[in-house]
PDB file of C-alpha atoms in Angstrom:
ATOM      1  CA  UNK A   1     -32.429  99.173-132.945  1.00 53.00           C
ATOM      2  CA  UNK A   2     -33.592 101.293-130.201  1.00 59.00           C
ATOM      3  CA  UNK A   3     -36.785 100.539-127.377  1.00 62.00           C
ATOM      4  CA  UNK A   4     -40.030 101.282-129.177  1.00 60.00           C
ATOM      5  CA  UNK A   5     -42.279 104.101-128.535  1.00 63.00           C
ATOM      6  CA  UNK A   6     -45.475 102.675-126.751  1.00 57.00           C
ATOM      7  CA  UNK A   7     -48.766 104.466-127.016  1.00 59.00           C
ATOM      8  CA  UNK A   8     -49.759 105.301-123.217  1.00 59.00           C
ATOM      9  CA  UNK A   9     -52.787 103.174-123.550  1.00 59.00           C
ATOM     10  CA  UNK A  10     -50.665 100.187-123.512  1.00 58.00           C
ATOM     11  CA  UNK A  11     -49.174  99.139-120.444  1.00 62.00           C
ATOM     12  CA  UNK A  12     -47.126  96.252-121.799  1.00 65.00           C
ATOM     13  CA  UNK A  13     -45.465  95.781-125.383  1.00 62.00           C
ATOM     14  CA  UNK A  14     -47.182  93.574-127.943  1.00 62.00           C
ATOM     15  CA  UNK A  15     -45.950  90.204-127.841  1.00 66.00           C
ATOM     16  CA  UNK A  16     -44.050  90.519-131.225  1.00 61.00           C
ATOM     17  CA  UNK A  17     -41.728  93.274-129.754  1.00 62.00           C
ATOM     18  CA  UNK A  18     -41.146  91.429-126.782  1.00 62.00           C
ATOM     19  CA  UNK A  19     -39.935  88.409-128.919  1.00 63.00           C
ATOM     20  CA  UNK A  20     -37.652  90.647-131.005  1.00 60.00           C
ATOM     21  CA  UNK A  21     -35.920  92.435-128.112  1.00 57.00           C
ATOM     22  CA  UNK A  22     -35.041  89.204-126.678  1.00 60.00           C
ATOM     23  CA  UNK A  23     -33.648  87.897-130.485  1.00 54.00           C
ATOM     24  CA  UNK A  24     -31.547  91.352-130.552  1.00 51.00           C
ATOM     25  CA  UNK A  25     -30.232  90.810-127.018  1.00 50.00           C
ATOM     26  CA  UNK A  26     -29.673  86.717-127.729  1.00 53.00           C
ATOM     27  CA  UNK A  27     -27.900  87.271-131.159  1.00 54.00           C
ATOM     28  CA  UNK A  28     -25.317  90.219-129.360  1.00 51.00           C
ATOM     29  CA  UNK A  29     -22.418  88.914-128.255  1.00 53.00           C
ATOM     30  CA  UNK A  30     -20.781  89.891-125.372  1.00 54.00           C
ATOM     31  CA  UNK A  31     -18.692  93.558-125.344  1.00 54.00           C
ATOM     32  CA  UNK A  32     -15.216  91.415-124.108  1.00 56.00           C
ATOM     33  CA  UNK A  33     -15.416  89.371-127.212  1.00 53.00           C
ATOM     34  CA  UNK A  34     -16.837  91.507-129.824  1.00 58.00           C
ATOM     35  CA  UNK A  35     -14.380  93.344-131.504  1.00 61.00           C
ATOM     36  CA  UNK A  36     -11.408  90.990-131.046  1.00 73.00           C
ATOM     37  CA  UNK A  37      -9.838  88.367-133.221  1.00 79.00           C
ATOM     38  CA  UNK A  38      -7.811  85.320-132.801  1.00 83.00           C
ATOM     39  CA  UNK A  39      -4.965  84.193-134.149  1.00 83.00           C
ATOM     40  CA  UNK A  40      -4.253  79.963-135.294  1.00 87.00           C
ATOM     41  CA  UNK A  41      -3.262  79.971-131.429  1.00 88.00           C
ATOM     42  CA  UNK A  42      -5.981  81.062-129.729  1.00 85.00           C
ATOM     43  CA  UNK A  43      -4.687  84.198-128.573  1.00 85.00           C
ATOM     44  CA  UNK A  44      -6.733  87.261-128.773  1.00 84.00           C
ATOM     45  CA  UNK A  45      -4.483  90.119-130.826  1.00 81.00           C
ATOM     46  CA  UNK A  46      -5.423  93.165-132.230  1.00 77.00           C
ATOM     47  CA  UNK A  47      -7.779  93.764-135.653  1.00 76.00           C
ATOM     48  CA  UNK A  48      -5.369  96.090-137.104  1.00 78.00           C
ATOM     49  CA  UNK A  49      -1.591  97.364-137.046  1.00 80.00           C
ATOM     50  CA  UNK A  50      -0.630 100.753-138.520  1.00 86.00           C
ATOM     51  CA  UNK A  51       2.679 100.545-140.610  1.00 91.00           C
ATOM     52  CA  UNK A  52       5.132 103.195-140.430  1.00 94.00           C
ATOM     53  CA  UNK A  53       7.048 104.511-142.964  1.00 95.00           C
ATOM     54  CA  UNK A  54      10.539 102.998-143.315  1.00 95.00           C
ATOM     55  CA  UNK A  55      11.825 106.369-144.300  1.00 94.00           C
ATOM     56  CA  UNK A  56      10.349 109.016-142.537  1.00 94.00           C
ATOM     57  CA  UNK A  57       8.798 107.097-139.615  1.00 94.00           C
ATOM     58  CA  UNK A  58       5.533 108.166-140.266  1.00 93.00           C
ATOM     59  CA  UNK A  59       2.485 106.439-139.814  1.00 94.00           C
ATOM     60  CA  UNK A  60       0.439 105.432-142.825  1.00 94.00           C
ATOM     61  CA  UNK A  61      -3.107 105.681-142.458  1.00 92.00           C
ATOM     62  CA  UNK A  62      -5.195 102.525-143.149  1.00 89.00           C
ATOM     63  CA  UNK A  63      -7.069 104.240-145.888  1.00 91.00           C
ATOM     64  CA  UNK A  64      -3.796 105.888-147.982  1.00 92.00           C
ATOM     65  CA  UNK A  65      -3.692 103.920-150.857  1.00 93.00           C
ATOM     66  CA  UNK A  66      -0.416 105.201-152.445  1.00 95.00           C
ATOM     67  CA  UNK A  67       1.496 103.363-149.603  1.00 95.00           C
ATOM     68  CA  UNK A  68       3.457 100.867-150.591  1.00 95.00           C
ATOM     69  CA  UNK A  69       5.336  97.415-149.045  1.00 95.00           C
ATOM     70  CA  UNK A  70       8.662  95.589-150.395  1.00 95.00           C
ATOM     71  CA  UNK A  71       9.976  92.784-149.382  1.00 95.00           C
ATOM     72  CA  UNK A  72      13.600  92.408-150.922  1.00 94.00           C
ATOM     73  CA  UNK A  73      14.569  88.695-150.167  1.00 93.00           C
ATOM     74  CA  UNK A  74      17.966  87.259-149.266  1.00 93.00           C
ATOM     75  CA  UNK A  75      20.044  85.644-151.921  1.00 92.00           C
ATOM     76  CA  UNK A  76      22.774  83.001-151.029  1.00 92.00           C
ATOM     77  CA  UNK A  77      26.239  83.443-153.396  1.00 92.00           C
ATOM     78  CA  UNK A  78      24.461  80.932-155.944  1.00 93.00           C
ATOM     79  CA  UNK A  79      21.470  83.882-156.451  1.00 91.00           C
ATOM     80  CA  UNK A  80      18.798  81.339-154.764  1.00 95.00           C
ATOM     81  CA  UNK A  81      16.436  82.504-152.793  1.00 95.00           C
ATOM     82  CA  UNK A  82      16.928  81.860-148.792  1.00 94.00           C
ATOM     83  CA  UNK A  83      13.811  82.866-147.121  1.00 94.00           C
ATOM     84  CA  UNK A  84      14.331  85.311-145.590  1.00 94.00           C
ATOM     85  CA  UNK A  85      13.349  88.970-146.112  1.00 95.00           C
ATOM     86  CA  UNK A  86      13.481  92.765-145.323  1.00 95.00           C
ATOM     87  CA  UNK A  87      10.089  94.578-145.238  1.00 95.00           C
ATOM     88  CA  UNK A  88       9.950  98.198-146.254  1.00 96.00           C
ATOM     89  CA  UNK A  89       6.925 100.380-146.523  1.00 96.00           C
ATOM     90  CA  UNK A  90       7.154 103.988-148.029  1.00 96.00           C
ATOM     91  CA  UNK A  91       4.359 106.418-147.608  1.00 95.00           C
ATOM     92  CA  UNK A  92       2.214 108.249-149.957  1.00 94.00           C
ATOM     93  CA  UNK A  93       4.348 111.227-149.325  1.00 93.00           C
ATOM     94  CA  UNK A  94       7.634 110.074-150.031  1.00 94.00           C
ATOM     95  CA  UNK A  95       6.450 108.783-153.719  1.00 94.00           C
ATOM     96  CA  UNK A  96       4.518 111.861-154.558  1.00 95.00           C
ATOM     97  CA  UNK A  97       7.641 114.092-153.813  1.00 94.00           C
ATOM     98  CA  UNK A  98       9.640 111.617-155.924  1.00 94.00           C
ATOM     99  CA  UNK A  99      12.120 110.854-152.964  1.00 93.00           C
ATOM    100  CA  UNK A 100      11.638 106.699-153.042  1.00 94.00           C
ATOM    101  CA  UNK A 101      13.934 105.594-155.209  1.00 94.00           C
ATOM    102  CA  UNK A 102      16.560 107.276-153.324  1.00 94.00           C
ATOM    103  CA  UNK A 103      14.945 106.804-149.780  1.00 95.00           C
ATOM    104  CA  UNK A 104      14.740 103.007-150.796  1.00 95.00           C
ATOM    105  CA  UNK A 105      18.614 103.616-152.003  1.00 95.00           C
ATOM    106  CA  UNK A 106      19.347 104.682-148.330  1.00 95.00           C
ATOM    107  CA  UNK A 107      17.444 101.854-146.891  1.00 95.00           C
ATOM    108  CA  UNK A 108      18.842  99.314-148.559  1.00 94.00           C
ATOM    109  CA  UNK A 109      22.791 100.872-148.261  1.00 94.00           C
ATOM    110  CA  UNK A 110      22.040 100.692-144.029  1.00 94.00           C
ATOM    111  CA  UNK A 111      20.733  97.054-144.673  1.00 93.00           C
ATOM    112  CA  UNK A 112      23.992  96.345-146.059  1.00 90.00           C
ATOM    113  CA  UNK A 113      21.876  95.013-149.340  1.00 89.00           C
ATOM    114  CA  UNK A 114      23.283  97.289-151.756  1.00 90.00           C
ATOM    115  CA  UNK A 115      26.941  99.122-152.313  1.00 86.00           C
ATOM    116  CA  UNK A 116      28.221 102.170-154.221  1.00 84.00           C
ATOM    117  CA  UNK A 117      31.634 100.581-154.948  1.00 78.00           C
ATOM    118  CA  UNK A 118      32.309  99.933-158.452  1.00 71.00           C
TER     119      UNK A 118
END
């Protein structure tokens, strides 16, 4: 909302603009809290985090939706799950060029998750 135009014959505003400039500047919260969001802490952290690409170290853009995210969980030597995980995101780029599966390959071979031996 911006300051209304007043015709010059009025020296002050009409009492209704007066009452909505002060709801506008009532209901606006301050500029160091505005954009910010807290965590279960109370800490104030950042609204987002761009990925990068776990093979080419790019960074995916927020709006790129053929991005994806794996999590390949840990296995103890019974096959049950333990927990914990590895995240990897691949970009757009790397699945359109058809390079994934084998950039995932790669990933998972420096992970130590996966071997070539027969």
């Amino acid at each position: 909302l911006g300051i209304p135009i007043l015709p010059r014959s009025l020296k002050e505003p009409p009492l209704w603009i007066k009452r909505s400039l002060q709801c506008d500047l009532q209901q606006t919260p301050p500029t160091s809290t505005r954009n910010k969001m807290q965590n279960d802490e109370g800490k104030y952290v950042d609204l987002y985090l761009p990925r990068k690409c776990s093979a080419t170290n790019r960074l995916i853009p927020a709006k790129e939706h053929a991005a994806v995210q794996l999590n390949v969980g840990q296995v103890d030597e019974n096959g049950v799950y333990t927990g914990d995980f590895y995240t990897f995101a691949l970009a757009g780029f790397i699945r359109n060029r058809g390079e994934s599966d084998a950039c995932l390959n790669r990933l998972l071979y420096e992970k130590s998750l996966l071997t070539f031996s027969k």
